[in-house]
Amino acid sequence: MAAVDHHLEGWVQLDIDGMTCASCATRIERRLNRIDGVEASVNFATEQATVVYDPDRHTVEEFLAAVEAVGYHAALPTAEAASDVDEAGTAKRRLVAAAALTAPLAAVAMVPALQFGRWEWTALVLATPVVFGAGAPFHRAAFVNARHGAATMDTLISIGTLAAWTWSVVVLVALPRAHTYFEVAAVITTLILVGRFLEARARRHSGEAIKALLALGAKEARLLIDGVETSVPVAWIAVGDLIVVRPGEKIPTDGVVIDGASAVDQSMLTGEAVPVDVDEGSIVAGATINTYGRLVVRAERVGADTALAQIARLVAEAQAGKAPIQRLVDRVSSVFVPVVLALSLATLVGWLAAGAEAASAFSAAVAVLIIACPCALGLATPTALMVGTGRGAQLGILIKGPEVLERTRSVDTIVLDKTGTVTTGQMTLAAILPAPGTDEGELLRLAGAAESGSEHPIGRAIALAATHRTGAPPSVTSFRSRAGLGVEAIVDGRSVLVGRPAMLAGHGLALPPASEAEKSNEEQSGRTVVAVAWDGEVRGLLAVSDAIKPTSAAAVASLRQLGLEPVLLTGDNAATAHAVAAAVGIDRVLADVTPDTKAAVVRDLQAQGRVVAMVGDGVNDAPALAQADLGLAIGTGTDVAIQASDLTLVSGDLRAAGDAIRLARHTLRTIKANLFWAFAYNVAAIPLAIAGLLDPMIAAAAMAFSSVFVVTNSLRLRRFSTDRATPTGAAQ
């Protein structure tokens, strides 16, 4: 996987060389975690270690030395990470050489008609370079591990092949009537190399999603300086630079359109094929494609701060972590090899004690060693996680960490914040309803001025409409925002209140009967109504509306198909909330919820025994996202909400929530299928080997196949699809 800038303060990622199985990863992880105040995780599939530490107490060099101390090599990631390609190439060369020698050896040994006088000496000549040349990495790793008092998968392979070769030499020299096992030693080595080659190639494919993502960025940009366009490398762009993007070109970096109009293809970031219209003031992301118009973009984020770089970093962090089930696998792997060595020795002794021939006892003992290699256990979880998170990134779904997968399985309730999640979040003024004796323009002018300092979508809608209709707002003093209720301000010397009728009631102001009737009518239409008062009297009402996203109804249907009960959560009044809920197919509504009580609502649902997912996009959703068992942030929302969530939906399409849960569950099912195969394979095969019913060569083939199976099974996740390209289609 291509490296990203992981060397952050208190957190570093290291490339590890020399690991051959999960036992290796466990040893390195255990050694790093013995350093006081350090928390480390080693991923066998990515061949990387993630270390969290206090930079005032420890240095990276200390971690490098710790890895070296247990017999492996560590280094900081380089800009060009081609080790996976080199690994596959080296494995292929060893495999070709081994196969060229093993094929005639196996033919002669297994077909009596091909055997000639003293053919066993030819077998020795053919087998020796295979066992000691092509198989050298196994023996080298076993020796290094033995020096450190450890045993890994390579220990089993090394002992098994060396035992077969040594026994055959003894037979050839001293026991001419006994059977030799040169072909067993060579075939086992070759089959293990087949598995290593296929595994290395498949692991390279499993990381291709992130490599492709990082490769999406533009290489050059058209810098606009004093009206002159100059082509420069993207790395030269600085915040504030003006960039020209012509039709068909990639936008070089994150920025804001300051001139021009077009449609931008954001599919590489959001997973949605429908281009998004942009014009002056629109925010655009780097690596997206300008379809038809000329744009001038002011750079806002460059380098590691761009959306593309942040997505790659989030995915890399997720792949570096471990699911709880993987930690159990690591513990099993750490004790598995010593147990297998003991079983193999016991098998040999038991067969000899039972009066069996030495050849039969030896064959059974070697079969136990080979069949039990636990490499499939080490690959089962991380390869599925790599492919699943990588595919998610391509579809605009960012999975924060592997533990998230476990939570998606048990979620039964999904709470949807209304504004910005189910609806567009773009509030517009729909009606002005002045009380008798109040001028409509004056009502809007004073309310707009009071709301001019508000960040709430309703407040912004009123302020924008007032500016368009009545001009620049008058001076405002003593502005005060009441979270979830409204605002208070002094405008032109008048004390103005704009907000919920409940806020006005707190000031002793009640709506006139005529305004109450108008409020009821507007709310029945799905609009949100705020009251306006000044100088101690209610002066009228303003109704605003928030359009429902065209995909929300399909998204709700998709969530129901996943077995989730959708719940609409909003600070709006009950009438408006129920109108929106009915339009998208939601039965349960929690309305009139203030921002500071959203997390409490989630807690209440959890207290009822519900396992709750929460989807939101605003700052005020962050506590609820963190409280929920599974938090999903709409990526078009705030950074605070995204940081508090477990899953980030880069697009604003709510259907991505269903896609995210489907992908997470599918990835978890793949991990469990991989683990079942690995465990079931060992549990079923070891007794057969002990009983002498499993030929060592068949054992080697089965062991190699098990590793290839779990990797290729994980690669099936690359075919996970969604039909979000069509705005009204339901998610698959």
XYZ file of C-alpha atoms in Angstrom:
732
model
C 0.000 0.000 0.000
C 1.378 3.383 -0.928
C 2.429 5.277 2.115
C 0.715 8.398 3.359
C 1.975 10.860 5.896
C 1.564 8.771 9.047
C 4.511 10.066 11.017
C 2.415 12.289 13.231
C 3.236 13.349 16.769
C 2.594 10.428 19.126
C 1.710 8.052 16.317
C 3.910 6.277 13.791
C 3.557 3.505 11.280
C 6.441 1.156 10.513
C 6.995 -1.192 7.594
C 7.956 -4.653 8.886
C 10.072 -7.043 6.829
C 10.489 -10.742 7.523
C 7.042 -11.711 8.852
C 5.762 -15.009 7.492
C 2.683 -15.743 9.621
C 0.421 -14.440 12.355
C 2.789 -15.787 15.024
C 5.472 -13.403 13.764
C 3.080 -10.470 14.012
C 2.094 -11.498 17.529
C 5.739 -11.697 18.658
C 6.552 -8.225 17.313
C 3.388 -6.771 18.804
C 4.109 -8.300 22.193
C 7.677 -6.951 22.163
C 6.587 -3.410 21.281
C 3.840 -3.429 23.897
C 6.380 -4.353 26.578
C 7.790 -0.827 26.205
C 6.236 1.239 28.993
C 3.516 3.603 27.797
C 3.423 2.211 24.245
C 0.385 0.747 22.484
C 1.229 -1.179 19.310
C -0.714 -3.172 16.745
C 0.971 -5.297 14.057
C -0.926 -6.205 10.915
C 0.373 -9.288 9.137
C -1.516 -8.639 5.885
C -0.270 -5.065 5.438
C 3.148 -5.916 6.954
C 2.976 -2.795 9.089
C 3.071 -1.887 12.761
C 1.129 1.031 14.200
C 2.622 2.472 17.377
C 0.991 5.023 19.685
C 3.453 6.594 22.116
C 4.466 9.654 24.118
C 7.067 11.542 22.035
C 8.525 13.044 25.221
C 9.406 9.561 26.510
C 10.143 7.486 23.424
C 11.660 7.771 19.952
C 10.976 5.948 16.708
C 14.526 4.556 16.792
C 13.614 2.746 20.008
C 10.785 0.922 18.208
C 12.991 0.048 15.245
C 15.534 -1.481 17.632
C 12.814 -3.429 19.454
C 11.657 -5.023 16.204
C 15.238 -5.863 15.231
C 15.751 -7.443 18.659
C 13.191 -10.161 17.919
C 14.678 -10.975 14.523
C 12.777 -8.749 12.068
C 13.510 -5.533 10.207
C 11.527 -2.311 10.565
C 11.669 1.014 8.742
C 9.581 4.128 8.259
C 7.286 3.928 5.207
C 8.766 5.350 2.028
C 6.952 7.388 -0.591
C 7.166 4.469 -3.021
C 6.029 1.243 -1.380
C 6.789 -1.430 -3.949
C 7.627 -4.227 -1.490
C 4.495 -6.157 -2.352
C 5.460 -6.223 -6.023
C 9.027 -7.309 -5.132
C 7.672 -10.007 -2.808
C 5.487 -11.485 -5.527
C 8.354 -11.361 -8.034
C 10.815 -13.075 -5.686
C 8.273 -15.745 -4.766
C 7.618 -16.387 -8.457
C 11.312 -16.865 -9.253
C 11.766 -19.307 -6.376
C 8.636 -21.159 -7.407
C 9.714 -21.539 -11.049
C 13.139 -22.909 -10.028
C 11.629 -25.301 -7.491
C 8.943 -26.529 -9.894
C 11.488 -27.189 -12.650
C 13.392 -29.570 -10.340
C 10.420 -31.019 -8.461
C 8.362 -32.060 -11.496
C 10.806 -34.742 -12.786
C 11.628 -35.804 -9.215
C 7.955 -36.400 -8.362
C 7.371 -38.214 -11.655
C 10.239 -40.635 -11.104
C 9.388 -41.241 -7.439
C 5.665 -41.820 -7.990
C 5.665 -43.708 -11.334
C 7.511 -47.063 -10.999
C 7.867 -47.392 -14.784
C 10.113 -44.313 -14.808
C 12.451 -45.551 -12.096
C 15.912 -46.673 -13.119
C 18.904 -48.125 -11.323
C 19.991 -46.076 -8.293
C 17.431 -43.394 -9.193
C 17.376 -42.335 -5.530
C 20.765 -40.642 -6.005
C 19.279 -38.579 -8.819
C 16.418 -37.745 -6.472
C 18.959 -36.492 -3.932
C 20.566 -34.252 -6.572
C 17.179 -32.805 -7.623
C 15.737 -32.397 -4.109
C 18.726 -30.762 -2.419
C 18.616 -27.390 -4.270
C 14.850 -27.281 -3.820
C 14.974 -27.882 -0.059
C 18.039 -25.768 0.709
C 17.884 -23.241 -2.132
C 14.264 -22.458 -2.918
C 13.314 -23.314 0.676
C 16.087 -21.221 2.228
C 13.722 -18.471 3.491
C 11.855 -21.032 5.618
C 15.016 -22.364 7.214
C 16.487 -18.895 7.727
C 13.328 -17.651 9.448
C 13.110 -20.792 11.584
C 16.732 -20.345 12.674
C 16.219 -16.683 13.577
C 13.095 -17.542 15.538
C 14.854 -20.384 17.335
C 17.622 -17.995 18.390
C 14.958 -15.867 20.059
C 13.244 -18.854 21.643
C 10.217 -18.718 19.357
C 8.495 -21.007 16.866
C 6.403 -19.939 13.865
C 4.873 -21.419 10.748
C 8.354 -21.466 9.183
C 9.507 -23.686 12.038
C 6.935 -26.299 11.058
C 7.839 -26.135 7.365
C 11.575 -26.172 8.037
C 11.452 -29.115 10.450
C 9.104 -31.066 8.178
C 11.142 -30.668 4.972
C 14.541 -31.085 6.673
C 13.296 -34.175 8.465
C 12.084 -35.688 5.179
C 15.367 -34.880 3.430
C 17.549 -36.089 6.334
C 15.602 -39.329 6.756
C 15.961 -39.973 3.017
C 19.743 -39.454 3.112
C 20.031 -41.891 6.045
C 17.954 -44.433 4.131
C 19.995 -43.932 0.972
C 23.299 -44.447 2.828
C 22.463 -46.967 5.550
C 19.004 -48.497 4.913
C 18.851 -49.413 1.229
C 15.560 -51.300 1.517
C 13.613 -48.463 3.183
C 11.576 -45.876 1.311
C 13.058 -42.415 0.689
C 11.080 -39.177 0.984
C 13.084 -36.836 -1.273
C 9.970 -36.145 -3.356
C 8.014 -35.308 -0.188
C 10.576 -32.705 0.886
C 10.682 -31.157 -2.605
C 6.941 -31.228 -3.259
C 6.147 -29.742 0.161
C 8.623 -26.910 -0.465
C 7.212 -26.268 -3.937
C 3.591 -26.310 -2.809
C 4.347 -23.921 0.039
C 6.035 -21.635 -2.501
C 2.914 -21.840 -4.687
C 0.869 -20.654 -1.719
C 3.344 -17.870 -0.911
C 3.332 -16.627 -4.506
C -0.466 -16.620 -4.841
C -0.768 -15.068 -1.394
C 1.710 -12.268 -2.219
C -0.052 -11.526 -5.497
C -3.485 -11.518 -3.880
C -2.307 -9.313 -1.018
C -1.043 -6.839 -3.582
C -4.498 -6.761 -5.160
C -6.163 -6.309 -1.770
C -4.448 -2.942 -1.306
C -5.094 -1.672 -4.818
C -8.180 0.343 -3.860
C -6.183 2.816 -1.796
C -3.337 2.909 -4.304
C -5.856 3.761 -7.005
C -7.438 6.369 -4.758
C -4.124 8.092 -4.135
C -3.336 7.955 -7.851
C -6.507 9.874 -8.706
C -5.030 13.261 -7.882
C -4.023 15.617 -10.661
C -0.303 15.817 -11.401
C -0.273 19.387 -12.747
C -2.278 22.569 -12.247
C -2.852 25.755 -14.251
C -1.812 28.528 -11.887
C -3.395 31.917 -12.658
C -0.973 34.779 -11.955
C -1.840 38.306 -13.122
C -4.186 36.894 -15.717
C -1.576 34.513 -17.134
C -1.981 30.719 -16.893
C 1.153 28.778 -15.962
C 1.343 24.980 -15.779
C 3.029 23.870 -12.537
C 3.285 20.611 -10.520
C 0.450 20.202 -8.017
C 2.996 20.156 -5.182
C 3.722 23.831 -5.889
C 0.184 24.980 -5.126
C -0.224 27.033 -1.955
C -3.358 28.047 -0.062
C -4.850 31.131 -1.713
C -3.515 30.425 -5.208
C -5.918 30.804 -8.126
C -6.206 27.763 -10.393
C -7.848 27.465 -13.801
C -9.641 24.182 -14.468
C -10.718 23.579 -18.050
C -13.452 21.156 -19.177
C -12.405 17.525 -18.771
C -9.569 18.330 -16.369
C -9.180 17.209 -12.775
C -9.482 19.834 -10.066
C -5.961 19.848 -8.567
C -6.812 20.559 -4.926
C -9.646 21.441 -2.543
C -10.947 24.951 -3.032
C -13.766 27.391 -3.720
C -15.053 28.390 -7.145
C -14.617 32.139 -7.589
C -15.552 32.313 -11.274
C -17.408 30.133 -13.761
C -20.085 27.449 -13.638
C -19.990 23.758 -14.458
C -20.895 20.294 -13.219
C -18.288 18.295 -11.308
C -17.982 14.512 -11.410
C -17.322 13.539 -7.776
C -17.716 9.782 -8.238
C -14.134 8.980 -7.219
C -14.796 10.464 -3.761
C -18.521 9.958 -3.194
C -19.239 6.863 -5.260
C -22.058 8.682 -7.079
C -21.896 9.020 -10.846
C -24.285 11.974 -11.190
C -22.250 15.213 -11.577
C -22.947 18.039 -9.132
C -23.621 21.568 -10.391
C -21.190 24.198 -9.114
C -20.898 27.928 -9.570
C -19.369 30.905 -7.782
C -18.995 30.123 -4.068
C -19.266 26.342 -4.441
C -16.767 24.158 -2.600
C -14.940 21.618 -4.777
C -12.609 18.749 -3.904
C -9.314 17.822 -5.477
C -9.234 14.857 -7.913
C -12.841 15.461 -9.000
C -13.421 16.156 -12.702
C -14.751 19.364 -14.247
C -17.164 18.248 -16.972
C -17.941 21.205 -19.232
C -17.327 24.773 -18.034
C -14.179 26.781 -17.299
C -13.678 27.278 -13.569
C -11.365 29.469 -11.558
C -10.776 27.917 -8.150
C -9.087 29.434 -5.103
C -7.032 26.786 -3.273
C -8.236 26.240 0.311
C -6.531 22.968 1.268
C -3.385 21.474 -0.200
C -1.202 18.389 0.242
C -2.054 16.211 3.233
C -5.000 18.468 4.157
C -7.066 17.685 1.057
C -10.149 15.500 1.215
C -8.422 12.833 -0.897
C -5.409 12.640 1.433
C -7.625 12.564 4.520
C -9.727 9.738 3.083
C -6.589 7.722 2.333
C -5.311 8.384 5.860
C -8.603 7.327 7.489
C -8.694 4.114 5.491
C -5.052 3.348 6.268
C -5.731 3.838 9.974
C -8.731 1.514 9.771
C -6.667 -1.162 8.023
C -3.923 -0.864 10.638
C -6.315 -1.703 13.462
C -7.585 -5.058 14.627
C -11.081 -6.320 15.179
C -11.702 -7.967 18.573
C -12.032 -11.342 16.851
C -8.559 -10.907 15.309
C -6.964 -10.435 18.739
C -8.371 -13.821 19.743
C -6.873 -15.327 16.580
C -3.482 -13.801 17.412
C -3.530 -15.362 20.872
C -4.423 -18.743 19.397
C -1.655 -18.480 16.783
C 0.961 -17.639 19.396
C 0.460 -20.980 21.180
C -0.557 -23.031 18.171
C 2.905 -23.758 16.773
C 4.427 -25.105 20.028
C 1.358 -27.301 20.471
C 1.742 -28.651 16.930
C 5.424 -29.421 17.504
C 4.457 -31.379 20.594
C 1.702 -33.217 18.684
C 4.104 -34.124 15.891
C 6.650 -35.526 18.338
C 3.909 -37.394 20.187
C 2.675 -38.830 16.863
C 6.154 -40.114 16.019
C 6.673 -41.655 19.454
C 3.168 -43.101 19.559
C 3.446 -44.812 16.195
C 6.857 -46.265 17.062
C 5.591 -47.430 20.457
C 2.655 -49.103 18.707
C 5.117 -51.144 16.653
C 4.689 -49.310 13.353
C 7.476 -49.065 10.822
C 9.723 -46.049 11.183
C 8.728 -44.845 7.702
C 5.023 -44.808 8.592
C 5.667 -43.080 11.923
C 7.867 -40.526 10.230
C 5.300 -39.850 7.472
C 2.513 -39.219 10.007
C 4.688 -36.888 12.090
C 5.677 -34.822 9.053
C 2.042 -34.622 7.904
C 1.073 -33.191 11.308
C 3.753 -30.522 11.018
C 2.728 -29.449 7.530
C -1.056 -29.589 7.776
C -1.125 -27.482 10.942
C 0.662 -24.374 9.587
C -1.569 -21.518 10.816
C -0.944 -18.993 8.037
C -4.632 -18.984 7.032
C -5.545 -17.813 10.536
C -3.258 -14.814 10.225
C -4.659 -13.755 6.867
C -8.360 -14.328 7.518
C -9.181 -10.997 9.164
C -6.701 -8.402 7.825
C -7.117 -9.272 4.150
C -10.916 -8.977 4.342
C -10.535 -5.711 6.251
C -8.128 -4.322 3.648
C -10.389 -5.136 0.729
C -13.597 -4.075 2.492
C -12.317 -0.689 3.644
C -10.662 -0.095 0.288
C -13.873 -0.821 -1.596
C -15.741 1.408 0.829
C -13.391 4.289 0.059
C -14.130 3.877 -3.649
C -17.848 4.131 -2.892
C -17.551 7.132 -0.581
C -17.857 5.092 2.628
C -15.121 5.462 5.248
C -14.981 2.836 7.994
C -13.121 4.296 10.983
C -11.821 1.018 12.434
C -12.274 -2.754 12.441
C -14.241 -2.751 15.685
C -17.007 -0.941 13.769
C -17.725 -4.131 11.827
C -18.728 -5.971 14.991
C -21.241 -3.272 15.924
C -23.087 -3.248 12.595
C -24.174 -6.843 13.174
C -26.335 -6.072 16.211
C -27.771 -2.638 15.341
C -31.592 -2.741 15.255
C -32.564 0.951 15.399
C -31.278 3.842 13.291
C -31.905 7.426 14.371
C -31.928 9.923 11.506
C -31.370 13.599 12.169
C -33.832 15.466 9.934
C -32.064 18.628 8.808
C -29.193 17.940 6.421
C -29.663 14.181 6.609
C -33.208 13.355 5.499
C -33.689 16.854 4.098
C -31.290 19.012 2.108
C -30.551 21.304 5.037
C -30.998 24.272 2.718
C -33.800 26.142 4.450
C -35.689 28.789 2.462
C -38.271 31.336 3.532
C -41.676 30.030 2.412
C -44.178 32.520 3.905
C -44.376 35.819 5.794
C -47.435 36.025 8.062
C -47.640 39.434 9.789
C -50.033 39.998 12.659
C -52.762 42.592 12.106
C -51.266 46.081 12.046
C -47.713 44.898 11.277
C -46.003 45.715 7.976
C -44.739 42.616 6.153
C -41.484 44.267 5.102
C -40.790 45.559 8.594
C -41.440 42.103 10.058
C -38.917 40.499 7.720
C -36.366 43.346 8.057
C -36.159 43.216 11.852
C -36.300 39.416 12.045
C -33.571 39.118 9.389
C -31.350 41.577 11.226
C -31.760 39.676 14.510
C -30.916 36.382 12.759
C -27.920 37.826 10.884
C -25.579 36.588 13.608
C -27.105 33.103 13.770
C -25.475 29.944 12.408
C -28.683 27.928 12.508
C -30.061 26.937 9.062
C -33.432 28.550 9.842
C -31.765 31.742 10.975
C -29.566 31.869 7.889
C -32.586 31.358 5.631
C -34.451 34.267 7.253
C -31.402 36.542 7.179
C -30.692 35.752 3.517
C -34.296 36.365 2.477
C -34.349 39.655 4.395
C -31.149 40.852 2.704
C -32.520 40.012 -0.747
C -35.896 41.701 -0.148
C -35.171 44.620 2.178
C -31.464 45.338 1.624
C -28.603 45.426 4.088
C -29.682 44.696 7.680
C -29.788 47.499 10.261
C -27.315 47.595 13.143
C -27.602 44.860 15.741
C -26.426 44.874 19.351
C -26.733 42.538 22.331
C -27.160 39.460 20.133
C -27.862 36.281 22.058
C -28.552 32.820 20.703
C -30.676 30.348 22.650
C -29.645 26.873 21.409
C -32.544 25.139 19.708
C -34.988 27.911 20.625
C -34.155 31.138 18.797
C -32.332 34.450 19.129
C -32.628 37.731 20.953
C -31.135 41.023 19.763
C -31.456 44.789 19.907
C -32.257 46.074 16.392
C -32.639 49.792 15.797
C -33.179 50.181 19.519
C -35.941 47.570 19.601
C -35.756 44.336 21.621
C -36.449 41.667 19.008
C -37.199 37.989 19.668
C -37.203 35.419 16.861
C -37.763 31.759 17.629
C -40.072 29.047 18.760
C -43.378 30.083 20.313
C -42.111 28.312 23.451
C -39.260 30.813 23.726
C -41.664 33.724 23.386
C -43.917 32.130 26.003
C -40.927 32.206 28.355
C -41.045 35.989 27.986
C -44.785 36.047 28.712
C -45.775 36.444 25.057
C -48.579 34.323 23.565
C -49.562 34.015 19.912
C -52.820 35.757 18.929
C -55.612 33.320 17.921
C -55.241 34.243 14.239
C -51.491 33.494 14.352
C -52.142 30.192 16.124
C -54.400 29.113 13.262
C -51.825 30.164 10.654
C -49.083 28.330 12.541
C -51.152 25.137 12.598
C -51.853 25.339 8.848
C -48.197 25.871 7.957
C -47.003 23.026 10.174
C -49.542 20.656 8.634
C -47.859 21.444 5.316
C -44.493 20.369 6.705
C -43.096 23.848 7.203
C -41.286 25.114 10.268
C -42.770 28.228 11.872
C -40.947 30.800 14.006
C -42.557 33.708 15.786
C -41.297 37.295 15.775
C -41.874 39.788 18.576
C -40.597 43.196 19.565
C -41.477 45.785 22.129
C -43.429 43.222 24.145
C -45.805 42.103 21.373
C -45.964 39.215 18.924
C -45.716 40.824 15.470
C -46.132 37.817 13.195
C -44.814 34.508 11.942
C -42.234 33.356 9.414
C -42.517 29.912 7.792
C -39.445 28.198 6.369
C -39.208 24.921 4.492
C -36.489 22.367 3.979
C -36.824 20.187 0.894
C -36.646 16.436 1.394
C -33.739 14.826 -0.461
C -35.045 12.873 -3.464
C -33.217 9.742 -2.289
C -34.387 9.751 1.331
C -37.482 7.578 0.816
C -35.418 4.915 -0.992
C -32.798 5.132 1.764
C -35.390 4.501 4.485
C -36.744 1.522 2.552
C -33.213 0.144 2.254
C -32.630 0.515 5.993
C -35.848 -1.354 6.728
C -34.690 -4.190 4.456
C -31.593 -4.451 6.656
C -33.824 -5.051 9.676
C -33.454 -1.553 11.152
C -36.269 0.552 12.554
C -35.814 4.177 11.385
C -36.537 6.953 13.890
C -36.709 10.618 12.847
C -35.044 12.976 15.321
C -35.494 16.731 15.030
C -35.736 19.957 16.916
C -38.709 20.897 14.746
C -42.264 20.784 15.994
C -44.189 17.524 15.881
C -46.483 18.509 13.000
C -43.586 19.393 10.682
C -41.612 16.334 11.742
C -44.551 13.986 11.107
C -45.132 15.513 7.669
C -41.496 14.821 6.700
C -41.583 11.348 8.264
C -44.735 10.410 6.355
C -43.157 11.535 3.086
C -40.150 9.208 3.495
C -41.835 6.252 5.190
C -40.803 6.686 8.845
C -43.320 5.733 11.530
C -41.575 6.830 14.712
C -40.799 10.522 15.287
C -38.995 12.280 18.131
C -39.678 16.001 17.716
C -38.980 19.193 19.682
C -35.595 17.788 20.727
C -33.018 20.430 21.662
C -29.381 19.946 20.571
C -28.143 19.290 24.092
C -30.670 16.473 24.602
C -30.027 14.509 21.387
C -27.463 12.311 23.130
C -29.948 11.761 25.984
C -32.550 10.565 23.467
C -30.046 8.005 22.158
C -29.303 6.915 25.736
C -33.034 6.463 26.382
C -33.359 4.201 23.343
C -30.350 2.188 24.524
C -31.913 1.894 27.975
C -34.932 0.306 26.263
C -32.630 -2.443 24.999
C -32.146 -0.988 21.531
C -28.790 -1.138 19.747
C -28.730 2.295 18.139
C -27.114 3.719 15.028
C -27.230 7.493 14.562
C -26.921 9.457 11.322
C -26.201 13.190 11.520
C -24.215 15.993 10.006
C -24.041 18.967 12.361
C -21.896 20.040 15.308
C -24.886 19.501 17.573
C -25.091 15.887 16.365
C -21.567 15.032 17.554
C -22.515 14.031 21.146
C -25.324 11.801 19.862
C -23.022 10.253 17.229
C -20.495 9.467 19.940
C -23.186 8.102 22.288
C -24.709 5.806 19.667
C -23.531 2.224 19.320
C -22.764 3.097 15.692
C -22.319 6.678 14.511
C -22.642 7.600 10.829
C -21.690 11.117 9.758
C -22.830 12.671 6.509
C -19.548 13.749 4.902
C -21.029 17.002 3.671
C -21.425 17.973 7.326
C -18.940 19.292 9.850
C -15.508 17.956 10.759
C -16.657 17.637 14.389
C -19.468 15.280 13.423
C -17.164 13.242 11.190
C -14.571 12.865 13.962
C -17.256 11.695 16.409
C -18.614 9.046 14.044
C -17.652 5.444 13.281
C -18.622 5.556 9.617
C -18.405 8.585 7.335
C -20.601 8.900 4.251
C -18.620 11.198 1.964
C -21.664 12.012 -0.136
C -24.826 13.642 1.180
C -26.964 10.761 -0.098
C -28.685 8.983 2.789
C -28.745 5.762 0.747
C -25.036 5.516 1.533
C -26.022 4.722 5.150
C -27.615 1.473 4.013
C -24.659 0.784 1.728
C -22.235 1.374 4.624
C -24.021 -1.039 6.939
C -24.332 -3.634 4.158
C -20.627 -3.350 3.342
C -19.593 -3.542 6.999
C -21.790 -6.600 7.580
C -20.577 -8.221 4.366
C -16.960 -7.657 5.424
C -17.674 -9.158 8.847
C -19.330 -12.205 7.240
C -16.292 -12.641 5.017
C -13.967 -12.533 8.034
C -16.050 -15.146 9.833
C -16.153 -17.384 6.755
C -12.364 -17.118 6.485
C -11.871 -17.972 10.149
C -14.312 -20.862 9.975
C -12.398 -22.350 7.050
C -9.031 -21.904 8.754
C -10.158 -23.364 12.083
C -12.294 -26.142 10.616
C -9.476 -27.101 8.274
C -6.996 -27.526 11.128
C -9.433 -29.200 13.494
C -10.463 -31.719 10.838
C -7.059 -32.354 9.276
C -4.771 -32.719 12.303
C -6.489 -35.869 13.606
C -6.295 -37.378 10.105
C -2.569 -36.642 9.999
C -2.011 -38.144 13.454
C -3.864 -41.265 12.340
C -1.572 -41.614 9.341
C -4.414 -41.044 6.870
C -2.909 -37.912 5.321
C 0.050 -38.018 2.985
C 2.537 -35.174 3.698
C 2.317 -33.953 0.097
C -1.488 -33.775 0.258
C -1.120 -31.947 3.575
C 1.189 -29.388 1.957
C -1.228 -28.825 -0.922
C -4.165 -28.396 1.466
C -2.220 -25.989 3.695
C -1.230 -23.837 0.713
C -4.793 -23.878 -0.602
C -6.211 -22.718 2.739
C -4.137 -19.539 2.612
C -5.047 -18.835 -0.981
C -8.716 -19.502 -0.193
C -9.007 -16.892 2.562
C -7.280 -14.241 0.461
C -9.303 -14.877 -2.683
C -12.487 -15.055 -0.616
C -11.628 -11.615 0.755
C -11.039 -10.298 -2.752
C -14.695 -11.008 -3.534
C -15.487 -7.862 -1.539
C -14.126 -5.857 -4.459
C -17.352 -6.729 -6.287
C -19.556 -5.069 -3.643
C -21.777 -2.627 -5.546
C -24.382 0.076 -5.117
C -26.777 1.716 -7.553
C -26.557 5.191 -6.073
C -25.765 6.461 -9.576
C -29.531 6.731 -10.063
C -31.051 9.351 -7.747
C -34.309 7.499 -7.137
C -33.190 3.893 -7.040
C -33.176 1.974 -3.842
C -29.879 0.744 -2.565
C -29.176 -2.862 -3.205
